[in-house]
GROMACS .gro file of C-alpha atoms in nm:
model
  431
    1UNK     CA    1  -0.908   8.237   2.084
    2UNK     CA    2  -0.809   7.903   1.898
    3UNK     CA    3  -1.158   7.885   1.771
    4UNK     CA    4  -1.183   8.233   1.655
    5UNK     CA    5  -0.830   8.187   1.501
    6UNK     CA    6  -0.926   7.907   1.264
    7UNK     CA    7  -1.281   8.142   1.203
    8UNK     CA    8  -1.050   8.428   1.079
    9UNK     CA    9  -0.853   8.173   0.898
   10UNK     CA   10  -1.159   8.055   0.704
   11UNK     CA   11  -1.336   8.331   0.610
   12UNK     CA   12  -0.990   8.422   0.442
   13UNK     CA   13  -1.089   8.173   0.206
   14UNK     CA   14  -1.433   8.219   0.201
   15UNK     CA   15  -1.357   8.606   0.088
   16UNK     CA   16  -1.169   8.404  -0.216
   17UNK     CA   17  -1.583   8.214  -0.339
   18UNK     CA   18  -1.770   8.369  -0.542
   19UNK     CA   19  -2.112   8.224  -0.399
   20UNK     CA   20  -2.088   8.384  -0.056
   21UNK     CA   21  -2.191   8.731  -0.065
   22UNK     CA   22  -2.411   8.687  -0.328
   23UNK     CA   23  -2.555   8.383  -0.103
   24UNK     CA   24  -2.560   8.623   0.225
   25UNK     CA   25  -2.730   8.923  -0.016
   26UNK     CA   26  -3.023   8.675  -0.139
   27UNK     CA   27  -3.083   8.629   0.237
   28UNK     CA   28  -3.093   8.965   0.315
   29UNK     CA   29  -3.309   9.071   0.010
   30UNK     CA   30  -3.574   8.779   0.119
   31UNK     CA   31  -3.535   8.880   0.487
   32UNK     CA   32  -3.581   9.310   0.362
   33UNK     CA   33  -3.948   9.190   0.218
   34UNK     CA   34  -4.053   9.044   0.566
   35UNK     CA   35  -3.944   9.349   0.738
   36UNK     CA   36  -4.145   9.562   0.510
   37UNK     CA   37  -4.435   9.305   0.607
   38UNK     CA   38  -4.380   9.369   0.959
   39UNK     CA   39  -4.445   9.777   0.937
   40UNK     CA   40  -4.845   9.668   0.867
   41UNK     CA   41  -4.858   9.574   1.272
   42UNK     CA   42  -4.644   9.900   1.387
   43UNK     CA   43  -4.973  10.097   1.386
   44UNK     CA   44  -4.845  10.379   1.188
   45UNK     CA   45  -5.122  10.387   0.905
   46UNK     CA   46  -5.220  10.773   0.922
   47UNK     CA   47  -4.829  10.874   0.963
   48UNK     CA   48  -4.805  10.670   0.610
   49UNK     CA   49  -4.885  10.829   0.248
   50UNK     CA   50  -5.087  10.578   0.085
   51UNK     CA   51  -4.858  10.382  -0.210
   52UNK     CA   52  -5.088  10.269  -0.527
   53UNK     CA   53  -5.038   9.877  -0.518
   54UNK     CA   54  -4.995   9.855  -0.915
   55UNK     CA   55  -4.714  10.133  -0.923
   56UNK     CA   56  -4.494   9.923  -0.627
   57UNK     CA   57  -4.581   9.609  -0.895
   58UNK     CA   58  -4.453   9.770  -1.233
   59UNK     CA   59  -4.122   9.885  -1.014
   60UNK     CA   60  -4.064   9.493  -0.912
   61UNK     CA   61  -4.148   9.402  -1.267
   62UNK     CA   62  -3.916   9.589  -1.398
   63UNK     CA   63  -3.615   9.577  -1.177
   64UNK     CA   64  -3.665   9.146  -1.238
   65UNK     CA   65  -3.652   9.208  -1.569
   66UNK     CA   66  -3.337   9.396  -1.552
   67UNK     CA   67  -3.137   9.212  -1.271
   68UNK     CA   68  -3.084   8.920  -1.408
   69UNK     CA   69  -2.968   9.050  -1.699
   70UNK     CA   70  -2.709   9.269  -1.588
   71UNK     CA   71  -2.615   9.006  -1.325
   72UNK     CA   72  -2.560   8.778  -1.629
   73UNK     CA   73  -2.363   9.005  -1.776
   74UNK     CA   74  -2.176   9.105  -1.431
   75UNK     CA   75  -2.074   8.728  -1.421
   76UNK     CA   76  -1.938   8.709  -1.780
   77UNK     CA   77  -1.721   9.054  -1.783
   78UNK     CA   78  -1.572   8.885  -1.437
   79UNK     CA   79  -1.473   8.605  -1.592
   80UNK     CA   80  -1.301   8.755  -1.881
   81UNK     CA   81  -1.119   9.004  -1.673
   82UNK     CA   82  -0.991   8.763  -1.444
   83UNK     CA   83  -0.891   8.530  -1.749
   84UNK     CA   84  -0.702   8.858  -1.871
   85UNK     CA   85  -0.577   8.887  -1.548
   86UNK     CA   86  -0.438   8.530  -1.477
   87UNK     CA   87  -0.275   8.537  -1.854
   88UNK     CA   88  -0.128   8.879  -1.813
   89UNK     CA   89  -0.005   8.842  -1.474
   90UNK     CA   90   0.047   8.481  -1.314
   91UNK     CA   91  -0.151   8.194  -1.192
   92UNK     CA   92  -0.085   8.260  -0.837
   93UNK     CA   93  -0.197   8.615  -0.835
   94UNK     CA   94  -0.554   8.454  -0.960
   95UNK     CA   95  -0.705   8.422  -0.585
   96UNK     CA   96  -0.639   8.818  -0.503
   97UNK     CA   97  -0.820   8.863  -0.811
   98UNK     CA   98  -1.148   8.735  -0.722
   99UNK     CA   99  -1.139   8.876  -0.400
  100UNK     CA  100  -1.140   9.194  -0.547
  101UNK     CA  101  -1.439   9.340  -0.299
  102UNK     CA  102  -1.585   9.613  -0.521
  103UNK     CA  103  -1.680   9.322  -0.837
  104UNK     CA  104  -1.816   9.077  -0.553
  105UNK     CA  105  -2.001   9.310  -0.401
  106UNK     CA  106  -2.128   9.397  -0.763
  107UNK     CA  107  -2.232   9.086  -0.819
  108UNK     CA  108  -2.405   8.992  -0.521
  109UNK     CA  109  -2.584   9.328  -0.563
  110UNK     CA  110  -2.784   9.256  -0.888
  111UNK     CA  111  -2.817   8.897  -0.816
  112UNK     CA  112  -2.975   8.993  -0.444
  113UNK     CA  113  -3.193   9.266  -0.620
  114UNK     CA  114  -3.318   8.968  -0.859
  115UNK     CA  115  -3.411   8.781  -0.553
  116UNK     CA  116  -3.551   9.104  -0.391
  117UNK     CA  117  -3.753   9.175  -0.681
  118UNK     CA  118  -3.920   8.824  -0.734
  119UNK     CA  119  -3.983   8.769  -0.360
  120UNK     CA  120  -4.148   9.114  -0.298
  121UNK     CA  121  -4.355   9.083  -0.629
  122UNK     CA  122  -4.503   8.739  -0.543
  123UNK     CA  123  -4.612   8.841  -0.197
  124UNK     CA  124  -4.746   9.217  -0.313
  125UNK     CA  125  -4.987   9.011  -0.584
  126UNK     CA  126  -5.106   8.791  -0.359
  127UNK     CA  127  -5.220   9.042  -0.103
  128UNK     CA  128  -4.916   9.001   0.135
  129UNK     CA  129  -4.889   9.331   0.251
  130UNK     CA  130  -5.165   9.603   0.407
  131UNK     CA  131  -5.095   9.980   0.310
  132UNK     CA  132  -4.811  10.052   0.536
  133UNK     CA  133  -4.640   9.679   0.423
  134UNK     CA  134  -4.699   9.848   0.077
  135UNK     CA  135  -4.542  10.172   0.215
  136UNK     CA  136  -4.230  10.037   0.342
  137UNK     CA  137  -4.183   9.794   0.024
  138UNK     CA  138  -4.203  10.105  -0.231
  139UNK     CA  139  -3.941  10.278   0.014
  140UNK     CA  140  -3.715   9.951  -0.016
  141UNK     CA  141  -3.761   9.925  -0.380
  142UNK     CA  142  -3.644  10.267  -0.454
  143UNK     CA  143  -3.322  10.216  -0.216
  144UNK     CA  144  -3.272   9.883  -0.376
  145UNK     CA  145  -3.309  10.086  -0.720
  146UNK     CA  146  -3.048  10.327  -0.620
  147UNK     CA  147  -2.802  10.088  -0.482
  148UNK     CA  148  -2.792   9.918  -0.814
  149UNK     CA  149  -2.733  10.217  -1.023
  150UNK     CA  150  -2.451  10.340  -0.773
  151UNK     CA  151  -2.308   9.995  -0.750
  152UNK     CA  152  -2.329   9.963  -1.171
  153UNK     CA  153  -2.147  10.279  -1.200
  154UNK     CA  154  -1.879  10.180  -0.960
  155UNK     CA  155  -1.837   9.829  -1.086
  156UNK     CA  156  -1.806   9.961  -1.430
  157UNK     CA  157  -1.510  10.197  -1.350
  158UNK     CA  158  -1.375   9.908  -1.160
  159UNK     CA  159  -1.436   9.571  -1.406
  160UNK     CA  160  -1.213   9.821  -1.645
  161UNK     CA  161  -0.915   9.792  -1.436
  162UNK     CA  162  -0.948   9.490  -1.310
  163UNK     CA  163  -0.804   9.279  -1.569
  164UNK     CA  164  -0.502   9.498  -1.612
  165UNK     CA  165  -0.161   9.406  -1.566
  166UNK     CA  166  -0.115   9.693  -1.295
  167UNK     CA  167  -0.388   9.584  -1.075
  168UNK     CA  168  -0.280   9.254  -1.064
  169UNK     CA  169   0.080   9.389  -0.941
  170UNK     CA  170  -0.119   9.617  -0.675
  171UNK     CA  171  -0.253   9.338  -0.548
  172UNK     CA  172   0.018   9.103  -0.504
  173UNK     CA  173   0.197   9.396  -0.361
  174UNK     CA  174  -0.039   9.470  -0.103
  175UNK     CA  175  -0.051   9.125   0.003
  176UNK     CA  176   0.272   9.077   0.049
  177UNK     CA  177   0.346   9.372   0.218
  178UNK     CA  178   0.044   9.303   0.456
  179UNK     CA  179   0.228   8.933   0.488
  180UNK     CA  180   0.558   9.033   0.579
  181UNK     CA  181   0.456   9.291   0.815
  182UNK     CA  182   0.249   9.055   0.994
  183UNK     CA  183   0.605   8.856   0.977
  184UNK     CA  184   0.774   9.103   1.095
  185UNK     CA  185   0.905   8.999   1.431
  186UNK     CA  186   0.985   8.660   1.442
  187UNK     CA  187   0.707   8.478   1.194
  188UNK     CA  188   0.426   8.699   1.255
  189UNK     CA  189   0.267   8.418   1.353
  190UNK     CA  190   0.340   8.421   1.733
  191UNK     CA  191   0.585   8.261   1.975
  192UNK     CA  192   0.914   8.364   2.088
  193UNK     CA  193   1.180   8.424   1.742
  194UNK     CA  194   1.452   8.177   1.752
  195UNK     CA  195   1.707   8.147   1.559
  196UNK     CA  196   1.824   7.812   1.641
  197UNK     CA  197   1.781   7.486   1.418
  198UNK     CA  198   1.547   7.291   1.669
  199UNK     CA  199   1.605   6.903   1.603
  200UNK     CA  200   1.553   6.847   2.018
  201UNK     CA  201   1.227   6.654   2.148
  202UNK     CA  202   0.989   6.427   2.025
  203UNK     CA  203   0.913   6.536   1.646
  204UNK     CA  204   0.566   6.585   1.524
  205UNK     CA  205   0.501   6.439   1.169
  206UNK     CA  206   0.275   6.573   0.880
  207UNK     CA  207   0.056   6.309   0.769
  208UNK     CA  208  -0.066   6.461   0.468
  209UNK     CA  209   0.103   6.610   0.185
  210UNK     CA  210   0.029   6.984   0.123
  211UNK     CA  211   0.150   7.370   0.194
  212UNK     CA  212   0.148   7.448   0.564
  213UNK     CA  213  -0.131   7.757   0.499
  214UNK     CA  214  -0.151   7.862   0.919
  215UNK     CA  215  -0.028   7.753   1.227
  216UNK     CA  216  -0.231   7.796   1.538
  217UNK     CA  217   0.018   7.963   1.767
  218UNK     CA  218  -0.307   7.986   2.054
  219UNK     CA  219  -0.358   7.611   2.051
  220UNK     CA  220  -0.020   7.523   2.047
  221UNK     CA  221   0.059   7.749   2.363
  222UNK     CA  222  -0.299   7.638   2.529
  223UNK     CA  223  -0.168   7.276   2.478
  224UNK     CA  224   0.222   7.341   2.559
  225UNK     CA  225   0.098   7.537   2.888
  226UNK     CA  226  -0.174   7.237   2.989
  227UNK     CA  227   0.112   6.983   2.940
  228UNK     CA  228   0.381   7.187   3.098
  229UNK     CA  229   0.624   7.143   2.738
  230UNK     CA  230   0.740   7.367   2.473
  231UNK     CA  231   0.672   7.346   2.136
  232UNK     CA  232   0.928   7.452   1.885
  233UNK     CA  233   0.748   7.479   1.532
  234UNK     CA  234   1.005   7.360   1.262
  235UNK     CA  235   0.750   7.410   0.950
  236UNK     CA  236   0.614   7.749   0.904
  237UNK     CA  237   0.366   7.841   0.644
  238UNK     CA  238   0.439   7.830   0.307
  239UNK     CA  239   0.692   7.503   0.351
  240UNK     CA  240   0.545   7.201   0.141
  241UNK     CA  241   0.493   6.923   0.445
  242UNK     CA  242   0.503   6.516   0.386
  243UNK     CA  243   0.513   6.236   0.587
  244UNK     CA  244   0.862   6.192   0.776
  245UNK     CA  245   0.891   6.562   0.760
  246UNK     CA  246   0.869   6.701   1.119
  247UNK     CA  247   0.647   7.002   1.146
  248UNK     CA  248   0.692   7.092   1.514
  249UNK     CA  249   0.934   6.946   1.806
  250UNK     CA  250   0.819   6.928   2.155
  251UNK     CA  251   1.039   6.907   2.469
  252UNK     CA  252   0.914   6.749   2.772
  253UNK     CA  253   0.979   6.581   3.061
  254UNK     CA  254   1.047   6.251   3.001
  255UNK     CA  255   0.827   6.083   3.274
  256UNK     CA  256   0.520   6.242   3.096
  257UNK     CA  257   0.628   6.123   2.739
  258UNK     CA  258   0.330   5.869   2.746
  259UNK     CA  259   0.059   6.107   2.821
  260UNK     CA  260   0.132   6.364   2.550
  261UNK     CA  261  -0.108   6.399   2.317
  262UNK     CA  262   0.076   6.489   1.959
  263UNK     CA  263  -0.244   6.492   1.749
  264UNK     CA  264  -0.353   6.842   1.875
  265UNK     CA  265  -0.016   6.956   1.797
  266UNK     CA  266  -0.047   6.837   1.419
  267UNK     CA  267  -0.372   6.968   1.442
  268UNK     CA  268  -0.269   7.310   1.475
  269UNK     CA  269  -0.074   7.328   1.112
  270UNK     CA  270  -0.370   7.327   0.840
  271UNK     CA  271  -0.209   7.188   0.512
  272UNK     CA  272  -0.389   7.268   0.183
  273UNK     CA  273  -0.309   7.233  -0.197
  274UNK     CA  274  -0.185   7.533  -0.226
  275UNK     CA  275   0.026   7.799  -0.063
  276UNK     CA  276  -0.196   8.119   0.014
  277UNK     CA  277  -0.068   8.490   0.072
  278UNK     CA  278  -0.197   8.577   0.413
  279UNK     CA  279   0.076   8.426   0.657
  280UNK     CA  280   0.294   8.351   0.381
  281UNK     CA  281   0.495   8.658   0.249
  282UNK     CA  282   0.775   8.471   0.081
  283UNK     CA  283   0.492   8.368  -0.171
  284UNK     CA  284   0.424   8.729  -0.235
  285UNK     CA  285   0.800   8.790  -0.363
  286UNK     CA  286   0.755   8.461  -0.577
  287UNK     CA  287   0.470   8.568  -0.747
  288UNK     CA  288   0.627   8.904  -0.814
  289UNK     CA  289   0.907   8.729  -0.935
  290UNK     CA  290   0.721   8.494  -1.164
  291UNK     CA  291   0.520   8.839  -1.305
  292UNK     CA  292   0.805   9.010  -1.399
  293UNK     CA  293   0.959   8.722  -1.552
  294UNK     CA  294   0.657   8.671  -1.790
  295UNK     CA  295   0.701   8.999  -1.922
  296UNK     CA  296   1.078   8.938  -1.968
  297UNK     CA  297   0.983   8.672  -2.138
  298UNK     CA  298   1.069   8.631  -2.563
  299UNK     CA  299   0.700   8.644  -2.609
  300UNK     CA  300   0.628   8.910  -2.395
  301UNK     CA  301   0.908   9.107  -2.359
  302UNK     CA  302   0.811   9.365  -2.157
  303UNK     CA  303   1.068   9.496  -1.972
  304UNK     CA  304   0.877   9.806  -1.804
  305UNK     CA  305   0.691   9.529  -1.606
  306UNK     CA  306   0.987   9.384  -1.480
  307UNK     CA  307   1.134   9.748  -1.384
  308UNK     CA  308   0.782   9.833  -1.216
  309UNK     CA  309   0.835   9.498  -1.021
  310UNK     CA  310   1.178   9.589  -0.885
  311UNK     CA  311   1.055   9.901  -0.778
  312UNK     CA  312   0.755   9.710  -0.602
  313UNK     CA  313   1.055   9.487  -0.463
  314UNK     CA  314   1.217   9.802  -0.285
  315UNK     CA  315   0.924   9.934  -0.130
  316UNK     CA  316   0.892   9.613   0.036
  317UNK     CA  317   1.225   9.582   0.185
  318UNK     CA  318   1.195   9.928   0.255
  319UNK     CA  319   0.905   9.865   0.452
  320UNK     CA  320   1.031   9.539   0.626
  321UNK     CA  321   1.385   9.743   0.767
  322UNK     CA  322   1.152  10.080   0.852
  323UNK     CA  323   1.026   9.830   1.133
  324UNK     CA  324   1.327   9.918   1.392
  325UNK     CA  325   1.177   9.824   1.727
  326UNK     CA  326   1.275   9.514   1.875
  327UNK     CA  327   1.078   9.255   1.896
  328UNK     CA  328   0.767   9.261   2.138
  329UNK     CA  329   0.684   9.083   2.436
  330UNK     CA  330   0.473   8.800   2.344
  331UNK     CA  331   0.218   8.582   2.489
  332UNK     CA  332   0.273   8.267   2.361
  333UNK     CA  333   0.616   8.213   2.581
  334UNK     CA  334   0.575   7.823   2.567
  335UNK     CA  335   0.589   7.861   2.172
  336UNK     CA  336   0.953   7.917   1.966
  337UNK     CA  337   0.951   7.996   1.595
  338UNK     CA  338   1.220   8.015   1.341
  339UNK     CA  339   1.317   8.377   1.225
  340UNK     CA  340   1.253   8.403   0.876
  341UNK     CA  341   1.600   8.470   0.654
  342UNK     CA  342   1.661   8.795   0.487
  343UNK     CA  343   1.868   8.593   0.213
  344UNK     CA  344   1.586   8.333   0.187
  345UNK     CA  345   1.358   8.688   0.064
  346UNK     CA  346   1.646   8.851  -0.198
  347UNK     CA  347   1.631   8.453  -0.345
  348UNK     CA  348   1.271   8.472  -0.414
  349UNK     CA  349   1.245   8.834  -0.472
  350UNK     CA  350   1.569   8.933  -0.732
  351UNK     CA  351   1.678   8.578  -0.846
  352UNK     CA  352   1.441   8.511  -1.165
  353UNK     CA  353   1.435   8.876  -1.258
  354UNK     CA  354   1.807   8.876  -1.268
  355UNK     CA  355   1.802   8.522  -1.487
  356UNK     CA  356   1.567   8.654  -1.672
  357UNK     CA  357   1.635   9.034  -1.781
  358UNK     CA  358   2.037   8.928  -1.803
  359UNK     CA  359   2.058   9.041  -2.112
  360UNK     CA  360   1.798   9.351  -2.124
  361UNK     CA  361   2.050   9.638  -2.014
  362UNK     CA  362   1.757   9.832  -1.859
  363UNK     CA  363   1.628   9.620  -1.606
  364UNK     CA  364   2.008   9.509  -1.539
  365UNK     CA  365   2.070   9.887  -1.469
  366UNK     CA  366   1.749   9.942  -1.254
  367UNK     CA  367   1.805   9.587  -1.079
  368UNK     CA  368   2.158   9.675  -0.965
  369UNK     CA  369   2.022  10.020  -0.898
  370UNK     CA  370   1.740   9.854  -0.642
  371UNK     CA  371   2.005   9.660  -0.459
  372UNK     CA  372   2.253   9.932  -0.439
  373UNK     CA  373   1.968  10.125  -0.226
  374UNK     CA  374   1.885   9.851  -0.014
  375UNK     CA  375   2.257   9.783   0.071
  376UNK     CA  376   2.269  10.150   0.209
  377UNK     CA  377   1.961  10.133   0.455
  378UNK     CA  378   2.178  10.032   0.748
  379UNK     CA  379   2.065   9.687   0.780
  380UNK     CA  380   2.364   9.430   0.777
  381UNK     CA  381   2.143   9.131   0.640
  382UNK     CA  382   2.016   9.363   0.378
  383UNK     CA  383   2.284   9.476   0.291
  384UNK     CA  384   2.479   9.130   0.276
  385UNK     CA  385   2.213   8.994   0.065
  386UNK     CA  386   2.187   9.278  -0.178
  387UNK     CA  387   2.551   9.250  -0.216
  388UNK     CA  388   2.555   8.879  -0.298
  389UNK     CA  389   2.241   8.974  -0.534
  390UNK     CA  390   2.425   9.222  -0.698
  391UNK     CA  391   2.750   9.028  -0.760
  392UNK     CA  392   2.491   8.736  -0.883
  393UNK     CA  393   2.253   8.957  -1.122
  394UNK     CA  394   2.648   9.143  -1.253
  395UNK     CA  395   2.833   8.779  -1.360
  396UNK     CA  396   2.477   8.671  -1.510
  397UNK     CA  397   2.523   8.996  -1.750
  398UNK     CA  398   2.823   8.941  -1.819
  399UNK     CA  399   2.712   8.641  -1.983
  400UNK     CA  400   2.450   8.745  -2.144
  401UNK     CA  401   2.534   9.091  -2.286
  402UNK     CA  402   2.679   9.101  -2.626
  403UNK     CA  403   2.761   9.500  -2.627
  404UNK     CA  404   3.066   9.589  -2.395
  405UNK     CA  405   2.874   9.991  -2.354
  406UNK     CA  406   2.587   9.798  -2.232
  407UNK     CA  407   2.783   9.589  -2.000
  408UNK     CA  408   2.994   9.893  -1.844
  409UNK     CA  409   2.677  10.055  -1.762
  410UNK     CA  410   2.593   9.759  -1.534
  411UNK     CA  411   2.974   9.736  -1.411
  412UNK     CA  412   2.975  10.091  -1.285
  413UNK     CA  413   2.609  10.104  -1.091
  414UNK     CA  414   2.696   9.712  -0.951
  415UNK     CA  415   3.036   9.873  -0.840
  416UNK     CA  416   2.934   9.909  -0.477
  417UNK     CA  417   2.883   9.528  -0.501
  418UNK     CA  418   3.286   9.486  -0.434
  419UNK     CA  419   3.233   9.597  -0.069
  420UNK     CA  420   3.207   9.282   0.192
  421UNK     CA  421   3.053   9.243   0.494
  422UNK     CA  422   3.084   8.968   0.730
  423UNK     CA  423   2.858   8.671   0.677
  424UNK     CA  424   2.574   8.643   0.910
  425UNK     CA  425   2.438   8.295   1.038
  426UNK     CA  426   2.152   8.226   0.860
  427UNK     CA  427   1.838   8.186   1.119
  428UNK     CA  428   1.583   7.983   0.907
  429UNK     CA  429   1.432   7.657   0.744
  430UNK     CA  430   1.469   7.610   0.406
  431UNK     CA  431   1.112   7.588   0.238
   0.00000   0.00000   0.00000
């Protein structure tokens, strides 16, 4: 399990390289003209129509002609929609981009049916293949033909959208709402939710400097269980780790202090440059954040982004309190993780877009709007922080808002926001 955790884990970031399927497609093309040389020793020649040699040739010809070409071309529209995309959107949102399945797969199309095409002309002009080889390779060519126009008129449709602003907020929605449901209980990532501040144990230290991108809940609870100790992970992913700053704290009996083995427990947090969207959904609601700010921005100023990104905001709070079960038995008992905070969310979800849109009565009016729905869904965290959000986003307007019509248009809709509710204890680690 450990191993095929950190295999998952990779090929997460192997989806986000462009050189992988189009690597894996050249392999299969090359590998497609051996199998077509392996139908000459099936000893099917009278089952086979007989294929004339030069018409299998002027196919090849001209699908090399054309591949490389149009997978030229492929690579360039790419690049300027996800240029488009980064500019119009945010930076962050730039790895989702590329990932985008339907342009890869595009791409590793033509440039596979380049390779295809060269291979299989090469060997069928030297003689490679006997009449049932040549069979099979006319039958491949024409599938390889029609998977190229059906990809080309797919990717077209596709590379169209692509560099909009509204698929780049699709994106980062999905993400994060695939994030924070795989957050859901506890941190998504395993182990028993806490909500206590662990400082007990024998601290485990970062010794690089980075995002914690995954923890490795399996190895942790294979080590914990094979040392009889607990682990209680203090640095979850998404938290920027240094040296001195403790990522996990184990508890143990103290007569077996000097056999522990602490590497494998820093071994379980992989630290990279950058904070990635998979276990991570607080960096979803920051990068929707930073979107809709950009359009509120003087040079943008956009405010129907920003009012599309509050409504993306609500669906995913919607979605994180229509989870009402409690949480589930888990297998990782020797593992405790910190519960992520419902406040910690609002602050990187509503905080920028209220800074930002203060004085743009519209978004104020659909921002208090947003919070006045997520204060009524029953939750007491939710609706604590969308009252504090509320009262936040109303005295920012009120700063920022130079007609008083304007401003008692926000007053009324952020009236709700003079009910209290008792404060909760907040439940996670600052990151």
């Amino acid at each position: 399990m450990k191993v095929f955790n950190r295999i998952k884990f990779m090929s997460w970031r192997l989806g986000e390289r462009l050189w992988v399927k189009p690597l894996l497609f050249c392999l299969l093309s090359i590998g497609a003209v051996f199998i077509a040389k392996t139908a000459d020793y099936l000893g099917l020649d009278r089952n086979i129509p007989r294929v004339n040699a030069a018409s299998v040739e002027t196919l090849l010809a001209i699908l090399a002609a054309s591949m490389l070409v149009i997978a030229t071309f492929a690579v360039a529209s790419m690049v300027s929609a996800y240029a488009s995309a980064s500019s119009a959107a945010t930076p962050r949102s730039f790895t989702l981009i590329i990932a985008d399945d339907v342009s890869q797969n595009a791409l590793s199309t033509f440039i596979g049916s380049f390779i295809y095409s060269i291979v299989a002309l090469t060997a069928a002009k030297n003689g490679f293949f006997q009449e049932t080889g040549l069979a099979t390779l006319f039958v491949l060519t024409v599938f390889v033909f029609g998977a190229v126009i059906i990809t080309f008129v797919r990717w077209v449709d596709k590379i169209a959208r692509l560099g909009r602003l509204g698929a780049s907020v699709e994106k980062v929605e999905a993400a994060t709402a695939a994030a924070m449901k795989h957050r859901r209980f506890g941190s998504g990532v395993g182990g028993l939710p806490s909500a206590r501040q662990h400082s007990q144990g024998q601290a485990v230290y970062a010794t690089t400097v980075g995002y914690v991108q995954h923890v490795d809940v399996d190895a942790l609870q294979a080590w914990a269980v094979k040392t009889n100790t607990r682990v209680a992970v203090a640095t979850l992913p998404g938290a920027f780790a240094v040296p001195g700053r403790a990522l996990a704290y184990v508890e143990f009996d103290a007569a077996s202090m000097a056999e522990l083995d602490l590497n494998a427990v820093a071994n379980a947090f992989v630290i990279g440059t950058d904070r990635v969207f998979e276990d991570d959904p607080r960096f979803g609601l920051v990068t929707l954040s930073e979107i809709a700010g950009r359009a509120l921005s003087p040079a943008v100023n956009d405010p129907g982004t920003a009012i599309t990104i509050v409504g993306s905001l609500v669906r995913l709070f919607v979605s994180w309190n229509d989870e009402t079960e409690g949480p589930k038995a888990t297998k990782y008992d020797h593992v405790d993780v910190p519960l992520l905070s419902t406040h910690d969310l609002f602050d990187d979800a509503f905080t920028a877009i209220a800074r930002d849109g203060a004085g743009t009565v519209e978004v104020m009016l659909r921002l208090q709007k947003a919070l006045n729905v997520l204060s009524a869904l029953g939750n007491p965290a939710l609706c604590e922080a969308a009252l504090k959000h509320s009262r936040l986003a109303l005295a920012r307007a009120e700063r920022k808002m130079d007609l008083p019509e304007d401003l008692a248009l926000v007053r009324e809709v952020a009236s709700f926001s003079r009910v209290t509710r008792p404060n909760r204890p907040s439940t996670v680690i600052d990151t």
